[in-house]
GROMACS .gro file of N, CA, C and O in nm:
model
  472
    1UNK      N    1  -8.928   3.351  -5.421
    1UNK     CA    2  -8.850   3.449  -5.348
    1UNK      C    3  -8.939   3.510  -5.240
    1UNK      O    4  -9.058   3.541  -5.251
    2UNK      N    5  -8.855   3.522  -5.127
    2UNK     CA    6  -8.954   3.584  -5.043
    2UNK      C    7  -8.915   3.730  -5.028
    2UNK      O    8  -8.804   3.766  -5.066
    3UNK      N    9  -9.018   3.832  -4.964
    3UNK     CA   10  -9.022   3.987  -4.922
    3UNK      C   11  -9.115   3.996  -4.853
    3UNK      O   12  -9.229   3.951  -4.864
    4UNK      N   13  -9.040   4.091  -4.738
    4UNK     CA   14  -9.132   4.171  -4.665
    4UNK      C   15  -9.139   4.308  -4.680
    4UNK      O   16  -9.044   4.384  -4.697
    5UNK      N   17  -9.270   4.339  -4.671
    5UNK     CA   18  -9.335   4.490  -4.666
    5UNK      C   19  -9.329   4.516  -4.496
    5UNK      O   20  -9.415   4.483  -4.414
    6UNK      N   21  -9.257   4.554  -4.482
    6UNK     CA   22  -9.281   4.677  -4.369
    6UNK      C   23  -9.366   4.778  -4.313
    6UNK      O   24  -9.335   4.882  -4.373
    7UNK      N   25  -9.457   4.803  -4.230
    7UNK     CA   26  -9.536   4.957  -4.242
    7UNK      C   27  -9.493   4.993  -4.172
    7UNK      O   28  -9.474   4.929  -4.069
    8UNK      N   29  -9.436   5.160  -4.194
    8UNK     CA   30  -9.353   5.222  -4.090
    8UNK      C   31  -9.401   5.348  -4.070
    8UNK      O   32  -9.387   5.409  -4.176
    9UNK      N   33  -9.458   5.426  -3.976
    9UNK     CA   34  -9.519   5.581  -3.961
    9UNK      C   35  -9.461   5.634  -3.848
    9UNK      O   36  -9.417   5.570  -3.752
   10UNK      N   37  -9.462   5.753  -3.863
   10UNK     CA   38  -9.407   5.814  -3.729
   10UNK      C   39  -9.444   5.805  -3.610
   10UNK      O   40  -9.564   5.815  -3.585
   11UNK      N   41  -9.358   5.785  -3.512
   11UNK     CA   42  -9.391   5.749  -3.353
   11UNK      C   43  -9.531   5.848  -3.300
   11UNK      O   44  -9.550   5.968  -3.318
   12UNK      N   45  -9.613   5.750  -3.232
   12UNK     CA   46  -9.764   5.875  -3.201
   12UNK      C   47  -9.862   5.912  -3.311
   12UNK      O   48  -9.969   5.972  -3.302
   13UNK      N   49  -9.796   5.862  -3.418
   13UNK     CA   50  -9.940   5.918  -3.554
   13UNK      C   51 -10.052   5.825  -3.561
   13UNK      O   52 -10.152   5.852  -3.628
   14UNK      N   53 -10.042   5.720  -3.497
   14UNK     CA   54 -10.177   5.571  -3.471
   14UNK      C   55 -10.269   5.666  -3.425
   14UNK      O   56 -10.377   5.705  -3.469
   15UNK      N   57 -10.157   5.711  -3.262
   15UNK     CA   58 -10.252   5.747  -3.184
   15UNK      C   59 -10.313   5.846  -3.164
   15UNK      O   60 -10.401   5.874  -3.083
   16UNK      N   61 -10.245   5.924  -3.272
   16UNK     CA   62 -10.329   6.086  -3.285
   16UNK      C   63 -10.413   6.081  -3.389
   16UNK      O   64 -10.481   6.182  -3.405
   17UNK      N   65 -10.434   5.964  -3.491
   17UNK     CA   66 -10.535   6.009  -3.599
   17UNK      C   67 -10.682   5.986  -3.513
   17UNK      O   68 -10.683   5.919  -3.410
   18UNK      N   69 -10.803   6.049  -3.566
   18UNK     CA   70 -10.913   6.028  -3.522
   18UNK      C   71 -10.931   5.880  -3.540
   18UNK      O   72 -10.853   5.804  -3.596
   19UNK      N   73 -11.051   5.850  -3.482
   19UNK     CA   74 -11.077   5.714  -3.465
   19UNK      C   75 -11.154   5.678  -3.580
   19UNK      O   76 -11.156   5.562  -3.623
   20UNK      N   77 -11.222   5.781  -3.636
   20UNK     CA   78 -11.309   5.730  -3.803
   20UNK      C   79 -11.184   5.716  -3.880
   20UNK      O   80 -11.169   5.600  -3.921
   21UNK      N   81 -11.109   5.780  -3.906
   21UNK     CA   82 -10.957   5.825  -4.022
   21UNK      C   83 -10.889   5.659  -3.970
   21UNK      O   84 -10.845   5.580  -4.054
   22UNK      N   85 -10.892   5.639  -3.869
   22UNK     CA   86 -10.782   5.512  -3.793
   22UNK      C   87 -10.850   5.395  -3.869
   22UNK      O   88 -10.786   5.313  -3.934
   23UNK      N   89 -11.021   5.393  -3.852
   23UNK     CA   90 -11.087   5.288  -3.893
   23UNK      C   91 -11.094   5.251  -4.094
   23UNK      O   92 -11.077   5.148  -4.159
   24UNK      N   93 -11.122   5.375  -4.125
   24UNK     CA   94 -11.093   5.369  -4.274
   24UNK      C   95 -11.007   5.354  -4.340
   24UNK      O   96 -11.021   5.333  -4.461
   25UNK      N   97 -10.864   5.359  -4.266
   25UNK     CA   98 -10.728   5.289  -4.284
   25UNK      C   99 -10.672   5.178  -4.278
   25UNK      O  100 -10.579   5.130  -4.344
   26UNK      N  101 -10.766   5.122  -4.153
   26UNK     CA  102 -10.769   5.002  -4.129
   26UNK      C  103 -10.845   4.921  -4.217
   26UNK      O  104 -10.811   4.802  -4.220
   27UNK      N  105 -10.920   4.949  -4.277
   27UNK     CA  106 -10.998   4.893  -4.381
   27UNK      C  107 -10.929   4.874  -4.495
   27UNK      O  108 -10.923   4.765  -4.554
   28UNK      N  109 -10.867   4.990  -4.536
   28UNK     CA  110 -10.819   4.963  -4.682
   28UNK      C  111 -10.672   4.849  -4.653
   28UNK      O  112 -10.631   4.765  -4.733
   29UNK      N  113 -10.628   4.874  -4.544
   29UNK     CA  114 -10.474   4.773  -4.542
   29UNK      C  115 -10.582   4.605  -4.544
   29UNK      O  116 -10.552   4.498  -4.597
   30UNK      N  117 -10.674   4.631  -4.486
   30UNK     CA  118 -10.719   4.474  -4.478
   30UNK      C  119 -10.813   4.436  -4.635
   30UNK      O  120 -10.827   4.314  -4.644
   31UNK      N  121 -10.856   4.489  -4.716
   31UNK     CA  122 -10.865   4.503  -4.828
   31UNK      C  123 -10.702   4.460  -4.899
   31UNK      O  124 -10.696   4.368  -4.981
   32UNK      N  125 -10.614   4.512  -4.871
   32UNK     CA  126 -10.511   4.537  -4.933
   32UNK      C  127 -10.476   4.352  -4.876
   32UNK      O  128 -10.446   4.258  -4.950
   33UNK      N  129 -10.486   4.351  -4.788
   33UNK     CA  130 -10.428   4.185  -4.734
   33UNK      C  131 -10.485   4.061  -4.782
   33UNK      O  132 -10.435   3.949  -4.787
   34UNK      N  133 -10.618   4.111  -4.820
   34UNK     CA  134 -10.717   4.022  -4.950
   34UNK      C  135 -10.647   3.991  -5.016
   34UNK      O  136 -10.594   3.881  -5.021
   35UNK      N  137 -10.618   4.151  -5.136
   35UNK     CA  138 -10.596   4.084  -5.245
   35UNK      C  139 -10.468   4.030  -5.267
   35UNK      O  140 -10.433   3.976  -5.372
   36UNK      N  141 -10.397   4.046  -5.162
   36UNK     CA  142 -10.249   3.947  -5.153
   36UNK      C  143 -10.283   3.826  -5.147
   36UNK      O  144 -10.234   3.733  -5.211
   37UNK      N  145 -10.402   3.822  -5.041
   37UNK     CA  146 -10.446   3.639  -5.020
   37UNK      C  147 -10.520   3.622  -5.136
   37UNK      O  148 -10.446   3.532  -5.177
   38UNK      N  149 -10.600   3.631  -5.222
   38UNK     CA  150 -10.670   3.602  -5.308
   38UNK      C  151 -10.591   3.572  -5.456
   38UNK      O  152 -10.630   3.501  -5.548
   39UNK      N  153 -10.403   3.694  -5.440
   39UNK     CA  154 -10.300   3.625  -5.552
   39UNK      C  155 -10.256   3.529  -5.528
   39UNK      O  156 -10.183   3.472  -5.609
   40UNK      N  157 -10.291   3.467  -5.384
   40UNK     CA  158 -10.157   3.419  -5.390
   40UNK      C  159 -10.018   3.395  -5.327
   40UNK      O  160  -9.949   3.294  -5.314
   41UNK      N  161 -10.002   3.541  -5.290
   41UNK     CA  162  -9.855   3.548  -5.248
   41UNK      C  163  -9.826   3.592  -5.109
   41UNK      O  164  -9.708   3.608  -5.078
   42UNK      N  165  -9.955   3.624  -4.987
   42UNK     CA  166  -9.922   3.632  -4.916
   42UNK      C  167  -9.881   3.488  -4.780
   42UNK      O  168  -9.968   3.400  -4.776
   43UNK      N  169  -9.800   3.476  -4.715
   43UNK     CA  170  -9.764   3.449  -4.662
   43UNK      C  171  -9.768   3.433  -4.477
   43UNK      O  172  -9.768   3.341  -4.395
   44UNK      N  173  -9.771   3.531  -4.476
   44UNK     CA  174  -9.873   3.588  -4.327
   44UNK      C  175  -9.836   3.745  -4.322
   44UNK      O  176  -9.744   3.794  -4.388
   45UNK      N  177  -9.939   3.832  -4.213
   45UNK     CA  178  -9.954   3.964  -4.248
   45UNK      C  179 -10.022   3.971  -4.091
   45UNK      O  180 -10.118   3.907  -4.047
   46UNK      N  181  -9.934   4.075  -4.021
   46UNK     CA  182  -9.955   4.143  -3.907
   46UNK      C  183  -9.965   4.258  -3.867
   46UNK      O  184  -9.858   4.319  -3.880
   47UNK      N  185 -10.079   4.339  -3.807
   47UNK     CA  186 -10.044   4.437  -3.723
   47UNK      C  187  -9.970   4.456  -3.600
   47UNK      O  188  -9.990   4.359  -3.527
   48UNK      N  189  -9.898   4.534  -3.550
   48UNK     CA  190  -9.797   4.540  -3.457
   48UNK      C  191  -9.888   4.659  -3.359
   48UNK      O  192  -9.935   4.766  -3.398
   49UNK      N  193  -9.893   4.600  -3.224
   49UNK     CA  194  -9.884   4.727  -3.092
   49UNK      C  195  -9.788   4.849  -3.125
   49UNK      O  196  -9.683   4.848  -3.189
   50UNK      N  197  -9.863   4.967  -3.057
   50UNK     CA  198  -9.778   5.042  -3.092
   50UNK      C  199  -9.654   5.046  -2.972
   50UNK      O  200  -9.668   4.993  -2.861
   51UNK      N  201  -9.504   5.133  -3.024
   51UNK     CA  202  -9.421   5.097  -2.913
   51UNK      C  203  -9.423   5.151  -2.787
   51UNK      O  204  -9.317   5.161  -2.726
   52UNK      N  205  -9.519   5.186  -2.742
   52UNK     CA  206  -9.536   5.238  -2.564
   52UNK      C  207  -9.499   5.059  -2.487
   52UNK      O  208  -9.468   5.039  -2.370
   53UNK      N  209  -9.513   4.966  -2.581
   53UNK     CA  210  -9.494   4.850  -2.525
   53UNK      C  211  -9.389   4.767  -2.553
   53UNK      O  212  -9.381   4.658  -2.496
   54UNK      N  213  -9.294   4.809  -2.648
   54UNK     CA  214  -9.160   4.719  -2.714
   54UNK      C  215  -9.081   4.725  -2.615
   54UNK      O  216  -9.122   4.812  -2.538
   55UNK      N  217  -8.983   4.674  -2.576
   55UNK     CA  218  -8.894   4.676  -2.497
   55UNK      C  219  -8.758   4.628  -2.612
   55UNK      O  220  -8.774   4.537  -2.694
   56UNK      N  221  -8.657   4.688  -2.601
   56UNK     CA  222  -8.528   4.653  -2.664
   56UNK      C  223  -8.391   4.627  -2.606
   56UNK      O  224  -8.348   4.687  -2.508
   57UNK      N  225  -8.316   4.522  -2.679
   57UNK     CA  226  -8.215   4.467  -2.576
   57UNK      C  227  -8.067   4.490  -2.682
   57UNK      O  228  -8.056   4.446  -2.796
   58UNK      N  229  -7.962   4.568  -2.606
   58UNK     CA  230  -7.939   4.561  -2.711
   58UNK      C  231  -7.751   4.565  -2.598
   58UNK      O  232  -7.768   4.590  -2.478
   59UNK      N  233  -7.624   4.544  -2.635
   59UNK     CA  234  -7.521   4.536  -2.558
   59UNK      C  235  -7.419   4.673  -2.604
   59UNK      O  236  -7.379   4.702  -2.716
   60UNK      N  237  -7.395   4.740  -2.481
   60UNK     CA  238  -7.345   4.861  -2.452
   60UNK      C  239  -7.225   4.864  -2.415
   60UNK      O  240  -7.217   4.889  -2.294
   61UNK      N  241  -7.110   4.846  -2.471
   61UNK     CA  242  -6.967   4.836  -2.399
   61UNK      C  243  -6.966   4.672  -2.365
   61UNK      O  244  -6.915   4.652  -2.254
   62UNK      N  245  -6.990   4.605  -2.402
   62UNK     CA  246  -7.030   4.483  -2.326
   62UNK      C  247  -7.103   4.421  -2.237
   62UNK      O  248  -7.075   4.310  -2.191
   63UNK      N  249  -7.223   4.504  -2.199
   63UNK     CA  250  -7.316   4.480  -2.128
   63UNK      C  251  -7.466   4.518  -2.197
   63UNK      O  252  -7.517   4.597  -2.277
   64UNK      N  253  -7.497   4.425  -2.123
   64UNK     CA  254  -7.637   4.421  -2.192
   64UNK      C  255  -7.750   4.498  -2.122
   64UNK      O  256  -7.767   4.478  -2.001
   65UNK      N  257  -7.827   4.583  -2.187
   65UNK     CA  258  -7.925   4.694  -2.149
   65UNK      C  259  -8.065   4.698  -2.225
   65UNK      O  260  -8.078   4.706  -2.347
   66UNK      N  261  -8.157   4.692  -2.141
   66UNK     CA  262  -8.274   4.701  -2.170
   66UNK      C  263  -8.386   4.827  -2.172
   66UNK      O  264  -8.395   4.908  -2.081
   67UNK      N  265  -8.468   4.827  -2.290
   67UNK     CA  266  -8.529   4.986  -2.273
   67UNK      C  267  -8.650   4.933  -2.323
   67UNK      O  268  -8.676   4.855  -2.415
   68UNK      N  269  -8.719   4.995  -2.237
   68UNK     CA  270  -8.868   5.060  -2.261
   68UNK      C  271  -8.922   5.166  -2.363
   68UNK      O  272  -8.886   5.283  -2.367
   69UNK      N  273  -9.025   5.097  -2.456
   69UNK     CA  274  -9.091   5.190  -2.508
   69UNK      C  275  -9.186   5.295  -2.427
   69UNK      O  276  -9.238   5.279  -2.316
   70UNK      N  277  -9.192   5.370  -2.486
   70UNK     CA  278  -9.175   5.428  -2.682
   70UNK      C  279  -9.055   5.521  -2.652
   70UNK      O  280  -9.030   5.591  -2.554
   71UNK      N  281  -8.966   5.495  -2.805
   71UNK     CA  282  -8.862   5.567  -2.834
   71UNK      C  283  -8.883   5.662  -2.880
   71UNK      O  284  -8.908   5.663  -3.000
   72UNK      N  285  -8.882   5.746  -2.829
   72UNK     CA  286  -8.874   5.928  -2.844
   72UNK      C  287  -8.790   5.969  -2.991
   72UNK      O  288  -8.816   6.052  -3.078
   73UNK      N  289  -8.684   5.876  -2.976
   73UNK     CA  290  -8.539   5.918  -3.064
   73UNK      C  291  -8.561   5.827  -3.181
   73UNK      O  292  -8.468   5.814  -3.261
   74UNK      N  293  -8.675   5.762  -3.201
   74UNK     CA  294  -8.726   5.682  -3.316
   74UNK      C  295  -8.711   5.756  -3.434
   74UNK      O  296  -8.633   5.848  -3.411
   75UNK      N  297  -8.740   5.758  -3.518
   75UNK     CA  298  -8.775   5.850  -3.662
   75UNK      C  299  -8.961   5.851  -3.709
   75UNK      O  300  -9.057   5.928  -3.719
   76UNK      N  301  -8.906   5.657  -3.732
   76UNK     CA  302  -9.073   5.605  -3.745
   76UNK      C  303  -9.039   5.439  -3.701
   76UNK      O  304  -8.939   5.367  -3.698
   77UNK      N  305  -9.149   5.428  -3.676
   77UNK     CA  306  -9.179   5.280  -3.590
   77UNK      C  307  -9.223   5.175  -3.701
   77UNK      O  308  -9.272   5.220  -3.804
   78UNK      N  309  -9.211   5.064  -3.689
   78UNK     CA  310  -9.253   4.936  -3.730
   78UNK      C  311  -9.415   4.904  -3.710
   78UNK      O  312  -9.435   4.822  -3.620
   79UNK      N  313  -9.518   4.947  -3.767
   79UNK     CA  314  -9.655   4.891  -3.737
   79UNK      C  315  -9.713   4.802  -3.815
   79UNK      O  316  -9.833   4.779  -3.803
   80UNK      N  317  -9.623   4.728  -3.922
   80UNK     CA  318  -9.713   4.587  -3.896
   80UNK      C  319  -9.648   4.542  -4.053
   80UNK      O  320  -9.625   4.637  -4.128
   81UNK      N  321  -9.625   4.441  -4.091
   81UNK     CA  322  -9.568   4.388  -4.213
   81UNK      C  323  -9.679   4.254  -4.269
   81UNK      O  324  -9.775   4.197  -4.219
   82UNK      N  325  -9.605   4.242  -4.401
   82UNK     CA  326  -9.702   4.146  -4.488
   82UNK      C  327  -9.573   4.043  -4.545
   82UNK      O  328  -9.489   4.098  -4.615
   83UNK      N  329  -9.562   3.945  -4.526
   83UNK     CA  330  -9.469   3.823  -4.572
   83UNK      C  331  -9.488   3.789  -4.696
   83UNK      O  332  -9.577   3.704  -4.697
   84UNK      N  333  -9.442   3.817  -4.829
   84UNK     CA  334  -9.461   3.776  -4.973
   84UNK      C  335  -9.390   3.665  -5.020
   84UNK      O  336  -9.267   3.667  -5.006
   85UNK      N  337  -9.449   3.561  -5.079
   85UNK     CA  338  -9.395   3.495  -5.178
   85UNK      C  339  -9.404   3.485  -5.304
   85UNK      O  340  -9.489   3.421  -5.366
   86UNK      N  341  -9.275   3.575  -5.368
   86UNK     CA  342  -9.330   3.627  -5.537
   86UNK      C  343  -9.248   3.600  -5.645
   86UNK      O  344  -9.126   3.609  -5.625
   87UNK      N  345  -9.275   3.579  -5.720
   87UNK     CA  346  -9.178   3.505  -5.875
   87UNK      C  347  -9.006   3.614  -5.867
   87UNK      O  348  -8.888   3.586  -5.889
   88UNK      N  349  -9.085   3.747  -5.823
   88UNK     CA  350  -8.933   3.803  -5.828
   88UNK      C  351  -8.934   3.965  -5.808
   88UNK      O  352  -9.044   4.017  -5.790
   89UNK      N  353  -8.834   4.037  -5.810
   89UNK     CA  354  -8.852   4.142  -5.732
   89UNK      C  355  -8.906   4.254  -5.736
   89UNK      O  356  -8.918   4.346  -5.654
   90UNK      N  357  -8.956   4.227  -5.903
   90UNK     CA  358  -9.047   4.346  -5.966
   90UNK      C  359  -9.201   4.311  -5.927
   90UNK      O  360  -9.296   4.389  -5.919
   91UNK      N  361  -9.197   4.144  -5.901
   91UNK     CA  362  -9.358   4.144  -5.846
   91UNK      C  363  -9.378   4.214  -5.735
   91UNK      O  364  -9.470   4.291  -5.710
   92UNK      N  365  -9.268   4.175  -5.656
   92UNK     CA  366  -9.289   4.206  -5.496
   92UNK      C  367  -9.308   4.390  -5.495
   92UNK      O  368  -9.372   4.449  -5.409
   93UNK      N  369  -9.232   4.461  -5.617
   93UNK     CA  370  -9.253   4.610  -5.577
   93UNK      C  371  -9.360   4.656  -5.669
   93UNK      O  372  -9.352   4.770  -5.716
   94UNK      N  373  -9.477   4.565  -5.705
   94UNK     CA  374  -9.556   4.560  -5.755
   94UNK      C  375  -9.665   4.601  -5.651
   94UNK      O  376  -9.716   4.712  -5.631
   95UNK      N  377  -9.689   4.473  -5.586
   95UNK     CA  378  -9.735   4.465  -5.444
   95UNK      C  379  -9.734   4.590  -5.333
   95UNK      O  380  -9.835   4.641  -5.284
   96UNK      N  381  -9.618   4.621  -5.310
   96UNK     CA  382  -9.546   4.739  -5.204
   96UNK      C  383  -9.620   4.874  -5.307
   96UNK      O  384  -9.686   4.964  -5.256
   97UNK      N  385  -9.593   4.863  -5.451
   97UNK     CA  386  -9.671   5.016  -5.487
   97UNK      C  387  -9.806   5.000  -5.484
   97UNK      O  388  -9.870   5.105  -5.489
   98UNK      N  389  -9.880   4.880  -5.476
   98UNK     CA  390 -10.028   4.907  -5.403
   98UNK      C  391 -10.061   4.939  -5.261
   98UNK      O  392 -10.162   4.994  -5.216
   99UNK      N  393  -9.968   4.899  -5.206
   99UNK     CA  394  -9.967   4.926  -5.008
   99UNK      C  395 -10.070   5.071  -5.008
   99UNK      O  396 -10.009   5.175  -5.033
  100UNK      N  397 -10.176   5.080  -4.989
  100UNK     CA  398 -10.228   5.205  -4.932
  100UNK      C  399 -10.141   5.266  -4.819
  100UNK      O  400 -10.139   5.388  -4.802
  101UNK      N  401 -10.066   5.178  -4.738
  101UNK     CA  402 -10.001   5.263  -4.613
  101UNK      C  403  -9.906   5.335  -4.658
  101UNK      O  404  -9.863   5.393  -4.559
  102UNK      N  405  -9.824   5.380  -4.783
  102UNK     CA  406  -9.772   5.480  -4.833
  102UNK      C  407  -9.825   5.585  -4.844
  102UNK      O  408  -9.752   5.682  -4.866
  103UNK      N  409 -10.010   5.609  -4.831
  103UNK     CA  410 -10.080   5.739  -4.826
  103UNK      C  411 -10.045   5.798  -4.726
  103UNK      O  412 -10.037   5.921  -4.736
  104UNK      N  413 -10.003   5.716  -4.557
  104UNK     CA  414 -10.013   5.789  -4.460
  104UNK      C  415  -9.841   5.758  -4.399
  104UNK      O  416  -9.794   5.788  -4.289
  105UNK      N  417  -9.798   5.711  -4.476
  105UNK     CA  418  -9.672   5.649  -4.378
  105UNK      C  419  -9.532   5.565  -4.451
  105UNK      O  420  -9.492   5.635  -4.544
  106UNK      N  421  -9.492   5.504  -4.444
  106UNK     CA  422  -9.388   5.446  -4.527
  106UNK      C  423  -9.398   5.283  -4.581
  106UNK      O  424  -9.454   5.205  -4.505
  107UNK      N  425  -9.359   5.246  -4.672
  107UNK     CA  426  -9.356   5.116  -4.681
  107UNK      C  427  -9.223   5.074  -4.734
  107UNK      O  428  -9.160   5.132  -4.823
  108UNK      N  429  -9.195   4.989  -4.683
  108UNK     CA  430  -9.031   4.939  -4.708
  108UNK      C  431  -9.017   4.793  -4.758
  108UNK      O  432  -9.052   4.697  -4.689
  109UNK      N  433  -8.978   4.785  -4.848
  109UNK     CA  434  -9.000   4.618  -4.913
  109UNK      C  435  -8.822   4.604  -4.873
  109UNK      O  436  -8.736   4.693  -4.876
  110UNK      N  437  -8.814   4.497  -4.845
  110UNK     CA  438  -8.722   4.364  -4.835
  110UNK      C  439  -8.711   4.287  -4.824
  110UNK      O  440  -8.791   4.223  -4.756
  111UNK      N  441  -8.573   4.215  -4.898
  111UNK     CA  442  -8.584   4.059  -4.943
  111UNK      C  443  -8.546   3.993  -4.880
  111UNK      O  444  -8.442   4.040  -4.835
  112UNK      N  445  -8.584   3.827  -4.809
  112UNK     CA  446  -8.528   3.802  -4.712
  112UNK      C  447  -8.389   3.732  -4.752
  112UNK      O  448  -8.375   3.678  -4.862
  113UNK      N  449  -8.310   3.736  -4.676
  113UNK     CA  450  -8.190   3.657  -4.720
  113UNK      C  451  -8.184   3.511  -4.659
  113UNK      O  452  -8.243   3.461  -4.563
  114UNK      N  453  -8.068   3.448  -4.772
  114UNK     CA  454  -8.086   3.282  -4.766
  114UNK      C  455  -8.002   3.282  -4.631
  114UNK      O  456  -8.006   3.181  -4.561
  115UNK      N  457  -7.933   3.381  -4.597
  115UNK     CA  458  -7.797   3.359  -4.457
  115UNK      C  459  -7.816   3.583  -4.411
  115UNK      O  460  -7.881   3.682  -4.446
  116UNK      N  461  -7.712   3.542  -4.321
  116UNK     CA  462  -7.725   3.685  -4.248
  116UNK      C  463  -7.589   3.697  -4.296
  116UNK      O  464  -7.514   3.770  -4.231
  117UNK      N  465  -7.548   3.641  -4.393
  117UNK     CA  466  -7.435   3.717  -4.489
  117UNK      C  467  -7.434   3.755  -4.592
  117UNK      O  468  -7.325   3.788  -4.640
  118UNK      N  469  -7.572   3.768  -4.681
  118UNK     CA  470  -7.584   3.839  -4.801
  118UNK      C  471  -7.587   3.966  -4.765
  118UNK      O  472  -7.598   4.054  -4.851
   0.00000   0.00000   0.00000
């Protein structure tokens, strides 16, 4: 079964933590991406730009419109996910309750679906 972990923090909190706090965070998620690779079950695992650079497309009345980051009207942003392949769904929120990025931010596990109709 596959899942993705999500890391999600509020828009601007990358870029306001100090740069030691940024680096020791960064450490533990890549620690954390070990021991996914070392079970086993990871899959691939990315950090994401933050969105001063996303651009989104999305159709408005029937027309199609494009926007520039960063979204103001965000909540929290997408900064970087981990691809799991795990026996089943208690492993996978096994995994997600080790995520250190729940100390500073959100983590969101989901399963991928076999169609975009489950």
């Amino acid at each position: 079964m596959s899942f993705m972990l999500l890391m999600m923090e509020a828009p601007g909190k990358r870029q306001e933590r100090p740069l030691e706090e940024g680096q020791k965070a960064y450490a533990r998620m890549m620690a954390f991406q070990k021991t996914l690779q070392d079970k086993g079950v990871l899959v691939a695992g990315e950090a994401l730009k933050p969105d001063d650079n996303a651009i989104r497309i999305e159709s408005i009345n029937g027309r199609r419109t494009v926007s520039d980051g960063p979204f103001t009207e965000s909540k929290e942003i997408i900064g970087g996910f981990f691809l799991l392949n795990c026996k089943s769904r208690d492993e996978a929120l096994e995994y997600a309750h080790m995520c250190p990025m729940s100390d500073w931010g959100i983590v969101e596990l989901r399963e991928i679906a076999n169609s975009c109709f489950e």
